[in-house]
Coordinates of N, CA, C and O in Angstrom, one line a residue:
X1 N -57.0 -24.9 -176.3 CA -56.3 -24.9 -177.4 C -55.0 -25.7 -177.3 O -54.6 -25.9 -175.9
X2 N -54.9 -26.4 -178.5 CA -54.9 -27.7 -178.6 C -52.8 -27.8 -178.8 O -52.5 -26.4 -179.5
X3 N -52.1 -28.3 -178.4 CA -50.6 -27.9 -178.0 C -50.2 -29.3 -178.2 O -50.4 -30.4 -178.6
X4 N -48.7 -29.2 -179.0 CA -48.4 -30.4 -179.7 C -47.5 -31.5 -178.6 O -48.3 -32.7 -179.0
X5 N -47.5 -30.9 -177.3 CA -47.1 -32.0 -175.9 C -48.8 -33.3 -175.9 O -48.7 -34.2 -175.4
X6 N -50.3 -32.3 -176.7 CA -51.0 -33.1 -176.6 C -51.5 -34.2 -177.4 O -51.9 -35.1 -177.5
X7 N -50.4 -34.8 -178.4 CA -50.2 -35.6 -179.3 C -48.8 -36.9 -178.6 O -48.5 -36.8 -179.4
X8 N -48.2 -37.3 -178.2 CA -47.4 -37.5 -177.7 C -47.7 -38.7 -176.5 O -48.9 -38.4 -176.0
X9 N -46.6 -39.8 -176.6 CA -47.6 -40.9 -176.6 C -45.6 -41.5 -175.3 O -44.7 -41.5 -176.2
X10 N -46.3 -42.2 -174.7 CA -45.0 -42.0 -173.2 C -44.6 -43.2 -173.7 O -45.6 -44.6 -173.4
X11 N -43.4 -43.7 -174.6 CA -43.4 -45.5 -175.0 C -42.4 -45.8 -173.8 O -41.9 -47.1 -173.8
X12 N -41.8 -45.4 -172.7 CA -40.8 -45.8 -172.2 C -41.3 -47.0 -171.1 O -40.5 -47.9 -171.0
X13 N -41.9 -46.2 -170.5 CA -43.1 -47.6 -169.5 C -43.5 -48.5 -169.7 O -44.2 -48.7 -169.0
X14 N -43.9 -48.2 -171.3 CA -45.0 -49.3 -172.0 C -44.7 -50.6 -171.6 O -43.5 -50.8 -172.3
X15 N -46.0 -51.1 -171.6 CA -45.7 -52.9 -171.4 C -45.4 -53.3 -173.0 O -45.8 -52.5 -174.0
X16 N -44.6 -54.8 -173.7 CA -44.9 -55.4 -174.6 C -45.8 -55.9 -175.3 O -46.3 -56.9 -174.4
X17 N -46.9 -55.1 -175.0 CA -48.5 -55.2 -175.5 C -49.1 -54.4 -176.7 O -48.0 -53.0 -176.8
X18 N -50.1 -54.2 -176.9 CA -51.2 -53.7 -177.7 C -51.5 -52.4 -176.7 O -52.0 -52.6 -175.7
X19 N -51.8 -51.0 -176.9 CA -52.0 -50.1 -176.0 C -52.7 -49.4 -177.4 O -52.8 -49.2 -178.3
X20 N -53.9 -48.7 -177.0 CA -55.3 -47.3 -177.6 C -54.8 -46.6 -177.7 O -54.8 -46.5 -176.3
X21 N -54.9 -45.7 -178.3 CA -54.9 -44.1 -178.0 C -56.4 -43.0 -178.9 O -56.2 -43.9 -180.0
X22 N -56.5 -42.6 -178.9 CA -57.6 -41.3 -179.2 C -57.3 -40.5 -179.4 O -56.6 -39.5 -178.5
X23 N -56.9 -39.6 -180.0 CA -56.8 -37.9 -180.8 C -57.4 -37.2 -181.4 O -58.0 -37.6 -182.1
X24 N -58.3 -36.4 -180.6 CA -59.2 -35.4 -181.6 C -58.5 -34.7 -182.2 O -57.3 -33.4 -181.2
X25 N -58.7 -33.6 -183.6 CA -58.2 -33.0 -184.5 C -59.1 -31.8 -184.2 O -60.2 -32.2 -185.6
X26 N -59.4 -30.3 -184.6 CA -60.0 -29.7 -184.8 C -59.2 -28.6 -185.0 O -58.4 -28.5 -185.4
X27 N -59.5 -27.3 -185.5 CA -59.3 -26.1 -185.9 C -57.8 -25.9 -185.3 O -56.9 -25.1 -185.3
X28 N -57.8 -25.8 -183.8 CA -56.6 -25.6 -182.8 C -55.4 -26.6 -183.1 O -54.6 -26.7 -183.4
X29 N -55.6 -27.9 -183.7 CA -54.7 -28.9 -184.1 C -53.7 -28.4 -185.4 O -52.8 -28.3 -185.6
X30 N -54.8 -28.1 -186.4 CA -54.4 -27.2 -188.0 C -53.7 -26.0 -187.7 O -52.6 -25.9 -188.4
X31 N -53.9 -25.5 -187.0 CA -53.5 -24.2 -186.4 C -52.0 -24.3 -186.0 O -51.6 -23.3 -186.0
X32 N -51.8 -25.5 -185.2 CA -49.8 -25.5 -185.1 C -49.0 -25.4 -185.6 O -47.7 -25.8 -186.0
X33 N -49.6 -26.2 -187.0 CA -48.7 -26.7 -188.2 C -48.9 -24.8 -189.1 O -50.0 -23.8 -189.6
X34 N -47.7 -24.5 -189.6 CA -47.3 -23.3 -190.4 C -48.0 -23.9 -192.2 O -46.4 -24.4 -193.2
X35 N -49.2 -23.5 -192.7 CA -50.0 -24.3 -193.6 C -51.3 -23.1 -193.7 O -51.7 -23.1 -192.9
X36 N -51.8 -23.2 -195.7 CA -52.7 -22.1 -195.4 C -54.0 -23.5 -196.3 O -54.9 -22.6 -196.7
X37 N -53.6 -24.6 -196.3 CA -54.4 -25.5 -197.5 C -55.5 -26.1 -196.7 O -56.8 -25.5 -197.5
X38 N -54.7 -26.5 -195.0 CA -56.4 -27.0 -194.1 C -56.9 -26.1 -193.6 O -56.0 -25.5 -192.8
X39 N -57.8 -25.5 -193.6 CA -58.3 -24.3 -193.0 C -58.8 -24.5 -191.1 O -59.1 -24.0 -190.4
X40 N -59.4 -26.2 -191.5 CA -59.8 -26.8 -190.3 C -60.5 -27.7 -190.8 O -60.2 -28.6 -191.6
X41 N -60.9 -28.7 -189.1 CA -61.7 -29.4 -189.4 C -62.1 -30.4 -188.1 O -61.7 -29.6 -187.3
X42 N -62.8 -31.2 -187.9 CA -62.8 -32.4 -186.8 C -62.6 -33.9 -187.0 O -62.8 -34.3 -187.9
X43 N -61.7 -34.0 -186.8 CA -61.4 -35.5 -186.9 C -61.0 -36.2 -185.5 O -60.8 -35.8 -184.4
X44 N -61.6 -37.6 -186.0 CA -60.7 -38.6 -184.7 C -58.9 -39.6 -184.9 O -60.1 -39.9 -186.5
X45 N -58.5 -39.3 -184.5 CA -57.7 -40.3 -185.1 C -57.4 -41.4 -183.5 O -57.4 -41.2 -182.6
X46 N -58.0 -42.8 -183.7 CA -57.6 -43.8 -182.7 C -56.1 -44.7 -183.4 O -55.8 -44.9 -184.7
X47 N -55.0 -44.8 -182.2 CA -54.0 -45.4 -182.8 C -54.2 -46.0 -182.2 O -53.9 -46.1 -180.8
X48 N -53.2 -47.2 -182.5 CA -53.1 -48.6 -181.3 C -51.9 -49.2 -182.0 O -50.8 -49.1 -183.1
X49 N -50.8 -49.0 -181.2 CA -49.7 -49.0 -180.6 C -48.9 -51.0 -180.2 O -49.9 -50.9 -179.1
X50 N -48.2 -51.3 -180.6 CA -48.3 -52.5 -180.8 C -46.7 -52.6 -180.0 O -45.8 -52.3 -181.0
X51 N -46.5 -52.5 -179.4 CA -45.1 -52.9 -178.5 C -44.2 -54.3 -178.0 O -44.5 -54.8 -177.8
X52 N -43.0 -54.2 -179.3 CA -42.1 -55.0 -178.5 C -41.0 -54.8 -178.4 O -40.6 -53.2 -178.5
X53 N -39.7 -55.7 -178.0 CA -38.6 -55.4 -177.8 C -37.6 -54.5 -178.8 O -37.4 -54.0 -177.9
X54 N -37.6 -54.9 -180.0 CA -37.2 -53.9 -181.2 C -37.7 -53.1 -181.9 O -37.7 -52.8 -182.2
X55 N -39.7 -52.9 -181.8 CA -40.3 -52.8 -182.4 C -41.2 -51.8 -182.6 O -41.6 -52.3 -181.0
X56 N -41.5 -51.0 -182.6 CA -43.2 -50.1 -182.6 C -44.1 -49.8 -183.5 O -43.3 -49.3 -184.8
X57 N -44.9 -50.9 -183.5 CA -46.5 -50.6 -184.8 C -47.2 -49.6 -184.3 O -47.6 -50.2 -183.5
X58 N -47.4 -49.2 -185.0 CA -48.4 -47.7 -184.9 C -49.4 -48.0 -186.3 O -48.9 -47.5 -187.2
X59 N -50.6 -47.9 -185.8 CA -51.6 -48.1 -186.6 C -53.0 -47.0 -187.0 O -53.9 -47.4 -185.5
X60 N -52.9 -46.5 -187.3 CA -53.5 -44.6 -187.5 C -54.6 -45.4 -188.0 O -54.9 -46.3 -189.9
X61 N -56.1 -44.8 -187.4 CA -57.5 -45.5 -188.3 C -58.2 -43.2 -188.2 O -58.2 -43.2 -186.9
X62 N -57.3 -42.3 -189.1 CA -58.4 -41.2 -189.5 C -59.1 -41.0 -190.0 O -59.7 -41.3 -190.9
X63 N -60.7 -40.6 -188.7 CA -61.9 -40.4 -189.7 C -62.2 -38.6 -189.3 O -61.9 -38.1 -188.3
X64 N -63.1 -38.5 -189.8 CA -63.6 -37.4 -190.0 C -63.7 -36.7 -191.7 O -64.0 -36.4 -192.4
X65 N -64.1 -35.2 -191.1 CA -63.2 -34.0 -192.7 C -62.6 -32.9 -191.9 O -62.4 -32.7 -190.6
X66 N -62.4 -32.6 -193.3 CA -61.5 -31.1 -192.9 C -61.8 -30.2 -194.3 O -63.2 -30.6 -194.9
X67 N -61.9 -29.3 -193.6 CA -62.1 -27.6 -194.5 C -61.2 -27.2 -195.3 O -59.9 -27.0 -195.2
X68 N -61.9 -27.8 -196.6 CA -60.6 -26.5 -197.7 C -61.4 -26.0 -198.6 O -62.8 -25.5 -197.9
X69 N -59.8 -25.2 -199.3 CA -60.7 -24.3 -200.2 C -61.1 -24.5 -201.8 O -60.5 -25.0 -202.0
X70 N -61.8 -24.7 -202.6 CA -62.0 -24.9 -204.1 C -61.3 -24.5 -204.3 O -61.6 -23.1 -204.5
X71 N -60.7 -24.9 -205.4 CA -59.3 -24.8 -206.6 C -60.7 -23.5 -207.4 O -60.3 -22.8 -208.1
X72 N -62.0 -23.3 -207.7 CA -62.5 -23.5 -208.2 C -63.9 -21.9 -208.4 O -63.6 -21.2 -208.8
X73 N -63.6 -22.0 -207.0 CA -65.1 -21.3 -207.3 C -64.5 -20.6 -205.4 O -65.0 -19.9 -205.4
X74 N -63.8 -20.6 -205.0 CA -62.4 -20.0 -203.5 C -63.9 -20.2 -202.8 O -63.5 -19.4 -202.2
X75 N -64.7 -21.1 -203.1 CA -65.7 -21.6 -201.6 C -65.4 -22.5 -200.4 O -64.6 -23.3 -200.8
X76 N -65.3 -22.6 -199.1 CA -64.9 -23.6 -198.2 C -66.0 -24.4 -198.8 O -67.1 -23.9 -198.5
X77 N -65.3 -25.9 -197.9 CA -66.2 -27.0 -198.0 C -65.7 -28.2 -197.6 O -65.1 -27.7 -197.1
X78 N -66.3 -28.6 -196.8 CA -65.9 -30.0 -195.9 C -65.5 -31.2 -197.1 O -66.1 -31.7 -197.5
X79 N -64.3 -32.0 -197.1 CA -63.7 -32.8 -197.4 C -63.8 -34.0 -196.7 O -62.9 -33.9 -196.0
X80 N -64.6 -35.0 -197.1 CA -64.1 -36.1 -195.5 C -63.4 -37.1 -195.7 O -62.6 -36.6 -197.0
X81 N -62.3 -37.3 -194.5 CA -61.3 -38.5 -194.3 C -61.8 -39.3 -193.7 O -62.0 -39.6 -192.8
X82 N -60.4 -39.9 -194.7 CA -60.9 -42.1 -194.0 C -59.4 -42.5 -194.0 O -59.8 -42.9 -195.6
X83 N -58.8 -42.3 -193.4 CA -57.4 -42.8 -193.7 C -56.5 -43.7 -192.8 O -57.2 -43.8 -191.5
X84 N -56.3 -45.2 -192.9 CA -55.9 -46.3 -191.8 C -54.3 -46.1 -192.9 O -53.9 -46.6 -193.9
X85 N -53.2 -46.1 -192.3 CA -51.7 -46.0 -192.4 C -50.6 -46.4 -191.0 O -51.6 -46.9 -190.2
X86 N -49.6 -47.9 -191.5 CA -49.4 -48.1 -190.3 C -47.8 -47.2 -190.8 O -47.2 -47.1 -191.8
X87 N -47.3 -47.0 -189.0 CA -46.1 -46.8 -189.4 C -45.3 -47.6 -188.1 O -45.5 -48.1 -187.6
X88 N -43.9 -47.6 -188.5 CA -42.6 -49.0 -188.0 C -42.0 -47.8 -187.3 O -41.7 -47.3 -188.3
X89 N -41.4 -48.0 -186.3 CA -40.7 -47.5 -185.7 C -39.6 -48.4 -184.7 O -40.3 -49.4 -184.2
X90 N -38.4 -48.5 -185.4 CA -37.1 -49.4 -184.6 C -36.0 -49.0 -183.6 O -36.1 -47.6 -184.1
X91 N -35.6 -49.4 -182.8 CA -34.9 -48.7 -182.1 C -33.7 -49.3 -182.9 O -32.9 -49.7 -183.1
X92 N -32.7 -47.7 -182.6 CA -31.2 -48.0 -183.0 C -30.4 -46.8 -182.5 O -30.5 -46.3 -181.5
X93 N -29.2 -46.3 -183.4 CA -27.9 -45.7 -182.5 C -28.4 -44.3 -182.9 O -28.2 -43.5 -181.7
X94 N -29.5 -44.2 -183.6 CA -29.8 -42.8 -184.0 C -31.0 -42.4 -184.1 O -32.0 -43.4 -184.3
X95 N -31.8 -41.5 -183.3 CA -33.2 -41.0 -184.4 C -33.0 -40.8 -185.4 O -32.6 -39.6 -186.1
X96 N -34.0 -41.1 -186.6 CA -33.5 -41.1 -188.3 C -34.8 -41.4 -188.7 O -35.9 -42.3 -188.3
X97 N -35.1 -40.8 -189.8 CA -36.7 -41.3 -190.9 C -35.6 -42.6 -191.9 O -35.2 -41.5 -192.5
X98 N -36.0 -43.5 -191.9 CA -35.2 -44.6 -192.1 C -36.0 -44.6 -194.0 O -35.7 -44.9 -195.2
X99 N -37.9 -44.3 -194.0 CA -38.3 -44.7 -194.7 C -39.8 -43.8 -194.4 O -39.8 -43.2 -193.5
X100 N -40.7 -43.9 -195.8 CA -42.0 -42.5 -194.9 C -42.6 -43.6 -194.2 O -43.4 -42.5 -193.2
X101 N -42.5 -44.5 -194.4 CA -43.7 -45.6 -192.9 C -42.4 -45.9 -192.0 O -43.0 -47.3 -191.2
X102 N -41.5 -46.1 -191.7 CA -40.0 -46.7 -191.1 C -39.1 -45.7 -190.4 O -38.2 -44.9 -191.4
X103 N -39.8 -45.1 -189.0 CA -38.3 -44.3 -188.6 C -37.9 -45.6 -187.7 O -37.8 -46.7 -187.1
X104 N -36.7 -44.2 -187.3 CA -35.5 -45.2 -185.9 C -35.4 -44.1 -184.5 O -35.0 -43.2 -185.3
X105 N -35.6 -44.7 -183.8 CA -34.8 -43.7 -182.8 C -34.0 -45.2 -181.7 O -33.7 -46.0 -181.6
X106 N -34.0 -44.0 -180.8 CA -33.0 -44.4 -179.5 C -33.9 -45.4 -178.3 O -34.8 -45.1 -178.3
X107 N -33.5 -46.6 -178.0 CA -34.0 -46.4 -176.9 C -34.2 -45.6 -175.3 O -34.9 -46.1 -174.8
X108 N -33.2 -44.9 -175.7 CA -33.3 -43.8 -174.5 C -34.5 -43.5 -174.6 O -35.5 -42.1 -173.5
X109 N -35.3 -42.7 -175.9 CA -36.6 -42.6 -175.7 C -37.2 -42.2 -175.4 O -38.1 -43.6 -174.8
X110 N -37.8 -41.0 -174.8 CA -39.3 -41.3 -173.3 C -40.5 -41.6 -174.2 O -41.7 -42.1 -173.6
X111 N -40.7 -40.3 -175.5 CA -42.0 -40.0 -176.0 C -42.0 -40.0 -177.7 O -41.0 -39.8 -177.9
X112 N -42.8 -40.2 -178.3 CA -43.0 -40.1 -179.7 C -44.1 -39.1 -179.5 O -45.3 -38.9 -178.7
X113 N -44.0 -37.5 -180.4 CA -44.8 -37.4 -180.8 C -45.8 -37.4 -182.1 O -44.8 -37.7 -183.3
X114 N -47.1 -37.8 -182.1 CA -47.9 -37.9 -183.7 C -48.7 -37.2 -183.9 O -49.1 -37.4 -185.2
X115 N -48.1 -35.6 -183.9 CA -49.1 -34.5 -184.4 C -48.5 -34.6 -185.9 O -49.3 -34.2 -186.8
X116 N -47.0 -34.8 -186.3 CA -46.5 -34.5 -187.5 C -46.8 -35.8 -188.4 O -47.7 -35.1 -189.1
X117 N -47.1 -36.7 -187.6 CA -47.2 -38.4 -189.0 C -49.3 -38.2 -188.9 O -49.6 -38.1 -189.7
X118 N -50.1 -37.3 -188.2 CA -51.4 -37.3 -188.3 C -51.7 -36.4 -189.3 O -52.7 -36.1 -190.3
X119 N -50.8 -35.1 -189.1 CA -51.1 -34.0 -190.6 C -50.4 -34.3 -191.6 O -51.1 -34.0 -192.4
X120 N -49.6 -34.7 -192.0 CA -49.0 -36.1 -192.9 C -50.2 -36.5 -193.4 O -50.0 -36.6 -194.7
X121 N -50.3 -37.6 -192.9 CA -51.3 -38.9 -193.2 C -52.7 -38.3 -193.9 O -53.1 -38.4 -194.5
X122 N -53.2 -36.8 -193.5 CA -53.9 -35.8 -193.4 C -54.4 -35.3 -195.2 O -54.8 -35.3 -195.7
X123 N -52.9 -35.0 -194.5 CA -52.4 -34.3 -196.1 C -52.5 -34.9 -197.3 O -52.6 -34.2 -198.4
X124 N -51.7 -35.8 -196.7 CA -51.5 -36.6 -199.0 C -52.5 -37.2 -198.5 O -52.9 -37.9 -200.1
X125 N -54.2 -37.2 -198.3 CA -55.4 -38.4 -198.5 C -56.4 -37.0 -199.3 O -56.8 -37.5 -199.9
X126 N -55.7 -35.6 -199.4 CA -56.5 -34.8 -199.5 C -56.3 -34.8 -201.7 O -55.4 -35.5 -202.0
X127 N -57.3 -34.4 -202.0 CA -56.7 -34.3 -203.7 C -55.9 -33.2 -204.1 O -56.5 -32.0 -203.5
X128 N -55.9 -33.4 -205.6 CA -54.9 -32.5 -205.9 C -55.3 -31.5 -206.5 O -55.7 -30.6 -205.7
X129 N -56.9 -31.9 -206.9 CA -57.9 -30.7 -207.3 C -58.8 -30.6 -206.2 O -59.7 -31.1 -205.9
X130 N -58.7 -29.3 -205.2 CA -59.8 -29.4 -204.6 C -61.3 -29.1 -204.6 O -61.4 -27.3 -204.9
X131 N -61.7 -29.8 -204.9 CA -63.4 -28.7 -205.4 C -65.2 -29.3 -204.8 O -64.5 -30.6 -204.5
X132 N -65.8 -28.3 -204.8 CA -66.6 -28.4 -203.7 C -67.7 -29.4 -204.6 O -67.2 -29.6 -205.8
X133 N -68.1 -30.2 -203.7 CA -68.5 -31.2 -204.4 C -70.0 -31.3 -205.8 O -70.1 -32.1 -206.4
X134 N -70.7 -29.7 -205.5 CA -71.0 -29.2 -207.0 C -70.8 -29.4 -207.6 O -71.0 -30.3 -209.1
X135 N -69.2 -29.2 -208.1 CA -68.3 -29.5 -209.0 C -68.1 -30.5 -209.3 O -67.5 -31.0 -210.5
X136 N -68.5 -32.3 -208.8 CA -67.7 -33.3 -208.7 C -68.8 -33.9 -209.9 O -68.0 -34.1 -210.7
X137 N -69.9 -33.3 -209.6 CA -70.4 -34.1 -211.1 C -70.0 -33.6 -212.2 O -70.2 -34.0 -213.4
X138 N -70.0 -31.6 -212.0 CA -69.5 -31.4 -213.3 C -68.3 -31.7 -214.2 O -67.8 -32.4 -215.4
X139 N -67.5 -32.6 -213.2 CA -66.3 -32.5 -213.8 C -66.3 -34.2 -213.8 O -65.4 -35.2 -215.0
X140 N -67.1 -35.3 -213.8 CA -67.6 -36.7 -214.1 C -68.1 -36.3 -215.6 O -67.6 -37.5 -216.2
X141 N -69.0 -35.3 -215.5 CA -69.5 -35.5 -217.4 C -67.6 -35.1 -218.2 O -68.1 -35.5 -219.5
X142 N -67.1 -33.9 -217.9 CA -65.7 -33.7 -218.5 C -65.0 -34.7 -218.4 O -64.6 -35.3 -220.0
X143 N -64.9 -35.6 -218.2 CA -63.9 -37.0 -218.0 C -64.6 -37.6 -218.8 O -64.2 -38.3 -219.7
X144 N -65.6 -38.0 -219.1 CA -66.5 -38.9 -219.8 C -66.4 -38.2 -221.4 O -66.2 -39.0 -222.1
X145 N -66.7 -37.5 -221.4 CA -66.4 -36.1 -223.1 C -65.0 -36.7 -223.9 O -64.6 -36.3 -224.6
X146 N -63.8 -36.8 -222.6 CA -62.6 -36.8 -222.9 C -62.1 -37.8 -223.0 O -60.4 -37.9 -223.0
X147 N -62.4 -38.8 -223.3 CA -61.8 -40.4 -223.3 C -61.1 -40.4 -224.5 O -61.6 -40.4 -225.6
X148 N -59.9 -40.9 -224.3 CA -59.3 -41.4 -225.9 C -59.7 -42.8 -226.4 O -59.1 -43.4 -225.0
X149 N -60.0 -42.8 -227.4 CA -59.9 -44.6 -227.6 C -58.8 -44.4 -228.4 O -58.7 -43.9 -229.4
X150 N -57.7 -45.8 -228.0 CA -56.2 -45.8 -228.8 C -56.8 -47.4 -230.3 O -57.4 -47.5 -229.3
X151 N -56.3 -46.5 -230.7 CA -56.3 -47.7 -232.0 C -54.7 -48.0 -233.1 O -53.9 -47.2 -233.0
X152 N -54.7 -49.4 -232.8 CA -53.1 -49.4 -233.2 C -53.2 -49.1 -234.7 O -53.0 -49.4 -235.9
X153 N -54.8 -49.3 -235.3 CA -54.3 -49.1 -236.8 C -54.3 -47.5 -237.1 O -54.1 -47.0 -236.6
X154 N -53.9 -47.0 -238.8 CA -53.8 -46.4 -239.1 C -55.2 -45.4 -239.7 O -56.0 -46.0 -239.4
X155 N -55.7 -44.0 -239.5 CA -56.7 -43.6 -239.7 C -56.6 -44.0 -241.1 O -56.4 -44.2 -242.1
X156 N -58.0 -44.6 -241.2 CA -58.8 -45.0 -242.2 C -59.0 -46.3 -242.1 O -59.4 -46.8 -243.4
X157 N -58.6 -47.2 -241.6 CA -58.0 -48.8 -241.5 C -58.9 -49.3 -240.6 O -59.2 -48.8 -240.0
X158 N -60.0 -49.6 -241.0 CA -61.5 -50.1 -240.5 C -61.1 -51.0 -240.3 O -61.7 -51.1 -238.9
X159 N -60.6 -52.1 -240.4 CA -59.8 -53.0 -239.6 C -59.3 -52.7 -238.2 O -59.1 -54.0 -237.7
X160 N -58.2 -52.0 -238.0 CA -57.9 -51.5 -236.7 C -56.9 -52.8 -236.4 O -56.4 -52.8 -235.8
X161 N -56.3 -53.3 -237.6 CA -54.9 -54.5 -237.7 C -53.6 -53.5 -237.2 O -53.2 -54.4 -237.3
X162 N -53.4 -52.4 -237.7 CA -52.3 -51.9 -238.6 C -51.6 -52.1 -239.6 O -50.3 -51.8 -239.7
X163 N -52.2 -53.2 -239.8 CA -51.3 -54.0 -241.3 C -51.5 -52.9 -242.2 O -53.0 -53.3 -243.2
X164 N -50.8 -52.5 -242.9 CA -51.3 -51.7 -244.1 C -50.3 -52.3 -245.7 O -49.9 -51.1 -246.4
X165 N -49.9 -53.4 -245.7 CA -49.1 -54.5 -246.4 C -49.8 -54.0 -247.9 O -49.5 -53.6 -249.0
X166 N -51.7 -54.5 -247.6 CA -52.3 -53.9 -248.8 C -52.5 -52.4 -249.7 O -53.4 -52.5 -250.6
X167 N -52.3 -51.9 -248.8 CA -52.3 -50.3 -249.1 C -50.8 -49.4 -249.6 O -50.8 -48.1 -248.5
X168 N -50.7 -49.9 -250.3 CA -48.8 -49.4 -250.4 C -48.5 -48.7 -251.4 O -48.2 -47.7 -251.3
X169 N -49.9 -48.1 -252.5 CA -50.3 -47.4 -253.0 C -50.0 -45.7 -251.9 O -50.5 -45.0 -252.4
X170 N -50.6 -45.6 -251.0 CA -50.9 -44.7 -249.9 C -49.8 -43.8 -249.7 O -49.9 -43.2 -248.4
X171 N -48.5 -44.8 -249.7 CA -47.4 -44.6 -248.8 C -47.0 -43.3 -249.6 O -47.1 -43.0 -250.7
X172 N -46.7 -42.2 -248.9 CA -45.8 -41.0 -249.0 C -44.6 -41.2 -249.9 O -43.6 -41.7 -249.7
X173 N -44.3 -40.8 -251.1 CA -43.2 -40.7 -251.6 C -41.8 -40.2 -251.2 O -40.9 -41.2 -251.2
X174 N -42.1 -39.4 -250.1 CA -40.6 -38.7 -249.4 C -39.7 -40.2 -249.0 O -39.0 -40.5 -248.7
X175 N -41.1 -41.0 -248.3 CA -39.9 -42.4 -247.9 C -40.0 -43.4 -248.6 O -38.9 -43.9 -248.4
X176 N -40.1 -43.3 -250.4 CA -39.5 -44.3 -251.2 C -38.7 -43.4 -251.5 O -37.2 -44.1 -251.7
X177 N -38.1 -42.8 -251.1 CA -36.5 -42.0 -251.7 C -35.9 -42.3 -250.6 O -34.5 -42.3 -250.6
X178 N -36.1 -42.2 -249.8 CA -35.7 -42.4 -248.3 C -34.8 -44.2 -248.9 O -33.8 -44.7 -248.1
X179 N -36.0 -45.3 -249.1 CA -35.5 -46.1 -248.7 C -34.8 -46.6 -250.0 O -33.6 -47.5 -250.0
X180 N -34.1 -45.8 -251.1 CA -33.3 -45.0 -252.0 C -32.2 -45.4 -251.8 O -30.6 -45.3 -252.6
X181 N -32.0 -44.9 -250.2 CA -30.6 -44.3 -249.9 C -29.5 -45.7 -249.4 O -28.6 -45.6 -249.2
X182 N -30.2 -47.0 -249.4 CA -29.3 -47.5 -248.9 C -28.5 -48.5 -250.0 O -27.9 -48.7 -250.6

């Protein structure tokens, strides 16, 4: 059973250079978070940490699959995951999230836990509409039928140039009444 501390990186004694870490994520990883979207999965995260005097750069490379529930059939299926993200952590006065990809920690910080970052990156990579692979082909066919073609010309204008000066006969009489208000 995985615990959150299994995803900690001790940074206090690291030399200023690049360091590599690997984290395996399975069903027990996803059970650490209160959520019902990701049922489980099997992933490997390779984290490269580049430490300098004032900055930590973490490059995440996450590959594998997660188990989701199809929104259409409620069947479980495996969704492939292939993610590359970068997180910058700078040293400052307080611990704070300055931006989604920029954090600040105090120089006294001994460890950083990457579990929440891993989970967030995985969650953000998932499609909004979770469809079993057998429905994806149907969706592609439906999308092709729903194509809207834009034309700047008015209906019936075969040229499509939007120029209706030669068709003044077709003007709605209510517009003519409005022109007389000036």
